[in-house]
């Protein structure tokens, strides 16, 4: 009985001293990217942005307390057609010279449910595109991989990984992007798909 009580106290102590872990989404491998898709009548357009960075705080003992910000460098958005990419970056569309970053600031997680090491939830936050901020809700899956940094980078590297996956749709008119124009070639809806990895090295 004494051993059981001591084990329970030890477990409680571990939980009580657990602290949020800070994960850096500036990927040293350069793999992190956000996919985007505009499914118009005449020209379905797909592309990606690899300029991903940001910090997210995650507590394995309390996933619902997750907080942080993900940033995308606007001029890293690319499509396969060079001329279309140039137009995308121009003043009539994203205007990357005046608005160099796209951001999502996580303010809360709702309906969080954790199974094994993965938490499914709805991420509430502020999405900023072309200088306009909108409150949005994004269904996400957050997977915490303890002691997995060495498996993804270099054997012997100590640390944890956090994988965030999600998909959401915004209206370009809501962000002042050519509202009501060229809708046969450029869809009024932009679908974004996120699958990114953050790392938390340990000494």
Short mmCIF file of C-alpha atoms in Angstrom, two decimals:
data_model
loop_
_atom_site.label_atom_id
_atom_site.label_comp_id
_atom_site.label_asym_id
_atom_site.label_seq_id
_atom_site.Cartn_x
_atom_site.Cartn_y
_atom_site.Cartn_z
CA UNK A 1 0.00 0.00 0.00
CA UNK A 2 2.82 2.37 0.87
CA UNK A 3 4.43 1.77 -2.54
CA UNK A 4 1.13 2.49 -4.29
CA UNK A 5 0.71 5.75 -2.39
CA UNK A 6 4.28 6.81 -3.22
CA UNK A 7 3.76 5.99 -6.90
CA UNK A 8 0.56 8.05 -6.97
CA UNK A 9 2.33 10.97 -5.30
CA UNK A 10 5.16 10.73 -7.82
CA UNK A 11 2.73 10.75 -10.72
CA UNK A 12 0.92 13.75 -9.25
CA UNK A 13 4.22 15.57 -8.85
CA UNK A 14 5.09 15.02 -12.52
CA UNK A 15 1.70 16.37 -13.64
CA UNK A 16 1.88 19.27 -11.23
CA UNK A 17 5.29 20.33 -12.48
CA UNK A 18 4.50 19.87 -16.18
CA UNK A 19 4.91 23.07 -18.13
CA UNK A 20 4.01 24.20 -21.64
CA UNK A 21 6.61 23.46 -24.31
CA UNK A 22 7.53 26.08 -26.92
CA UNK A 23 7.69 24.73 -30.47
CA UNK A 24 9.48 26.60 -33.26
CA UNK A 25 7.86 26.24 -36.71
CA UNK A 26 10.83 27.66 -38.61
CA UNK A 27 11.67 24.31 -40.18
CA UNK A 28 15.44 23.65 -40.47
CA UNK A 29 14.68 21.10 -43.20
CA UNK A 30 12.71 23.61 -45.26
CA UNK A 31 9.84 21.16 -45.69
CA UNK A 32 7.03 23.05 -43.94
CA UNK A 33 4.54 24.53 -46.39
CA UNK A 34 0.93 25.64 -46.63
CA UNK A 35 -1.06 24.55 -49.69
CA UNK A 36 -3.72 26.79 -51.25
CA UNK A 37 -6.35 26.12 -53.90
CA UNK A 38 -8.79 28.29 -55.86
CA UNK A 39 -11.24 26.13 -57.80
CA UNK A 40 -12.56 28.52 -60.48
CA UNK A 41 -14.71 27.62 -63.48
CA UNK A 42 -12.00 28.08 -66.11
CA UNK A 43 -8.69 27.83 -64.25
CA UNK A 44 -8.43 25.78 -61.05
CA UNK A 45 -5.32 27.19 -59.37
CA UNK A 46 -3.15 25.41 -56.82
CA UNK A 47 0.04 26.50 -55.13
CA UNK A 48 2.03 26.53 -51.94
CA UNK A 49 3.92 28.79 -49.56
CA UNK A 50 7.09 27.56 -47.86
CA UNK A 51 7.93 30.69 -45.85
CA UNK A 52 6.46 29.25 -42.64
CA UNK A 53 7.56 30.30 -39.15
CA UNK A 54 6.09 31.03 -35.72
CA UNK A 55 5.97 29.77 -32.16
CA UNK A 56 3.32 27.60 -30.51
CA UNK A 57 3.08 26.78 -26.80
CA UNK A 58 1.73 23.29 -26.11
CA UNK A 59 1.21 21.50 -22.80
CA UNK A 60 0.85 17.70 -23.22
CA UNK A 61 -1.06 17.62 -19.91
CA UNK A 62 -3.45 20.40 -21.00
CA UNK A 63 -3.74 20.53 -24.82
CA UNK A 64 -6.71 22.93 -24.67
CA UNK A 65 -4.36 25.65 -23.40
CA UNK A 66 -2.41 25.68 -26.70
CA UNK A 67 -1.53 29.18 -27.89
CA UNK A 68 0.73 30.84 -30.42
CA UNK A 69 1.09 32.38 -33.86
CA UNK A 70 1.91 30.93 -37.28
CA UNK A 71 3.34 33.26 -39.92
CA UNK A 72 3.72 32.88 -43.68
CA UNK A 73 5.96 35.10 -45.78
CA UNK A 74 3.58 36.43 -48.43
CA UNK A 75 6.09 36.44 -51.27
CA UNK A 76 6.71 32.72 -50.74
CA UNK A 77 3.26 31.96 -52.21
CA UNK A 78 3.86 30.39 -55.61
CA UNK A 79 1.92 28.73 -58.42
CA UNK A 80 3.40 26.80 -61.33
CA UNK A 81 2.90 29.68 -63.79
CA UNK A 82 5.51 32.42 -63.28
CA UNK A 83 3.31 35.18 -64.71
CA UNK A 84 0.42 34.21 -62.45
CA UNK A 85 2.77 34.21 -59.46
CA UNK A 86 3.89 37.73 -60.37
CA UNK A 87 0.26 38.87 -60.55
CA UNK A 88 -0.45 37.13 -57.23
CA UNK A 89 2.30 39.14 -55.54
CA UNK A 90 1.24 42.41 -57.17
CA UNK A 91 -0.65 45.35 -55.69
CA UNK A 92 -4.01 44.29 -57.14
CA UNK A 93 -3.88 40.91 -55.39
CA UNK A 94 -1.76 40.20 -52.30
CA UNK A 95 0.40 43.34 -52.49
CA UNK A 96 3.31 41.56 -50.78
CA UNK A 97 5.42 44.74 -50.78
CA UNK A 98 3.00 46.46 -48.39
CA UNK A 99 1.79 43.33 -46.58
CA UNK A 100 4.78 40.98 -46.26
CA UNK A 101 3.21 38.50 -43.81
CA UNK A 102 0.09 36.37 -43.51
CA UNK A 103 -0.61 35.39 -39.90
CA UNK A 104 -2.85 33.21 -37.79
CA UNK A 105 -2.93 34.02 -34.07
CA UNK A 106 -4.47 31.22 -32.03
CA UNK A 107 -6.64 32.63 -29.25
CA UNK A 108 -8.30 29.43 -27.98
CA UNK A 109 -9.06 25.77 -28.64
CA UNK A 110 -12.61 24.48 -28.26
CA UNK A 111 -14.08 20.96 -28.29
CA UNK A 112 -10.63 19.51 -27.60
CA UNK A 113 -10.56 15.71 -27.50
CA UNK A 114 -7.31 13.79 -27.04
CA UNK A 115 -6.73 10.19 -28.08
CA UNK A 116 -3.26 8.81 -27.41
CA UNK A 117 -0.96 11.61 -28.61
CA UNK A 118 -3.36 13.44 -30.96
CA UNK A 119 -5.78 16.21 -30.03
CA UNK A 120 -8.70 17.10 -32.30
CA UNK A 121 -10.18 20.55 -31.72
CA UNK A 122 -11.45 23.75 -33.27
CA UNK A 123 -8.83 26.49 -33.31
CA UNK A 124 -10.31 29.93 -32.79
CA UNK A 125 -8.12 32.77 -33.88
CA UNK A 126 -7.31 35.90 -35.85
CA UNK A 127 -6.35 35.41 -39.50
CA UNK A 128 -4.62 38.38 -41.12
CA UNK A 129 -4.26 38.65 -44.88
CA UNK A 130 -3.39 41.78 -46.90
CA UNK A 131 -3.69 43.93 -43.78
CA UNK A 132 -7.22 42.73 -42.92
CA UNK A 133 -7.90 40.64 -39.80
CA UNK A 134 -10.85 38.26 -39.52
CA UNK A 135 -11.91 35.95 -36.70
CA UNK A 136 -12.02 32.37 -38.00
CA UNK A 137 -12.48 28.84 -36.67
CA UNK A 138 -10.35 26.01 -38.05
CA UNK A 139 -10.77 22.27 -37.34
CA UNK A 140 -7.30 21.01 -36.43
CA UNK A 141 -5.45 17.88 -35.37
CA UNK A 142 -2.42 18.41 -33.13
CA UNK A 143 -0.04 15.49 -32.67
CA UNK A 144 2.57 15.60 -29.92
CA UNK A 145 5.61 13.40 -30.57
CA UNK A 146 7.80 13.18 -27.48
CA UNK A 147 11.52 12.59 -28.03
CA UNK A 148 11.06 12.37 -31.82
CA UNK A 149 13.28 15.25 -32.96
CA UNK A 150 16.24 12.97 -33.72
CA UNK A 151 14.08 10.78 -35.96
CA UNK A 152 13.26 13.78 -38.19
CA UNK A 153 16.55 15.66 -38.11
CA UNK A 154 19.79 14.05 -36.98
CA UNK A 155 20.15 10.96 -34.77
CA UNK A 156 21.22 12.09 -31.33
CA UNK A 157 19.30 15.37 -31.46
CA UNK A 158 17.10 15.49 -28.37
CA UNK A 159 13.70 17.13 -28.36
CA UNK A 160 10.01 16.89 -29.16
CA UNK A 161 7.91 17.51 -32.26
CA UNK A 162 4.45 19.01 -32.71
CA UNK A 163 2.53 18.39 -35.93
CA UNK A 164 -0.44 20.63 -36.76
CA UNK A 165 -2.89 19.72 -39.52
CA UNK A 166 -5.94 21.68 -40.61
CA UNK A 167 -7.96 22.95 -43.55
CA UNK A 168 -10.15 26.03 -43.94
CA UNK A 169 -11.70 28.32 -46.54
CA UNK A 170 -11.83 32.12 -46.70
CA UNK A 171 -13.50 34.55 -49.08
CA UNK A 172 -10.99 36.75 -50.88
CA UNK A 173 -13.52 39.61 -50.90
CA UNK A 174 -13.34 39.68 -47.09
CA UNK A 175 -9.68 40.66 -47.39
CA UNK A 176 -10.01 43.23 -50.15
CA UNK A 177 -8.60 40.96 -52.86
CA UNK A 178 -10.25 41.90 -56.18
CA UNK A 179 -13.79 41.55 -54.83
CA UNK A 180 -16.24 40.33 -57.50
CA UNK A 181 -13.63 40.42 -60.27
CA UNK A 182 -12.37 37.66 -62.59
CA UNK A 183 -14.43 35.03 -60.77
CA UNK A 184 -14.54 32.77 -63.84
CA UNK A 185 -10.73 32.50 -63.67
CA UNK A 186 -10.02 33.09 -59.97
CA UNK A 187 -12.38 31.54 -57.45
CA UNK A 188 -13.86 33.88 -54.81
CA UNK A 189 -12.98 31.19 -52.26
CA UNK A 190 -9.46 30.34 -51.14
CA UNK A 191 -8.95 26.94 -49.50
CA UNK A 192 -5.84 26.57 -47.35
CA UNK A 193 -4.45 23.26 -46.14
CA UNK A 194 -1.91 23.23 -43.31
CA UNK A 195 0.39 20.34 -42.37
CA UNK A 196 3.41 21.71 -40.52
CA UNK A 197 5.92 20.51 -37.92
CA UNK A 198 7.36 22.44 -34.99
CA UNK A 199 10.39 21.42 -32.96
CA UNK A 200 11.41 21.87 -29.33
CA UNK A 201 15.08 20.90 -28.86
CA UNK A 202 16.30 19.73 -25.48
CA UNK A 203 19.75 20.26 -24.03
#
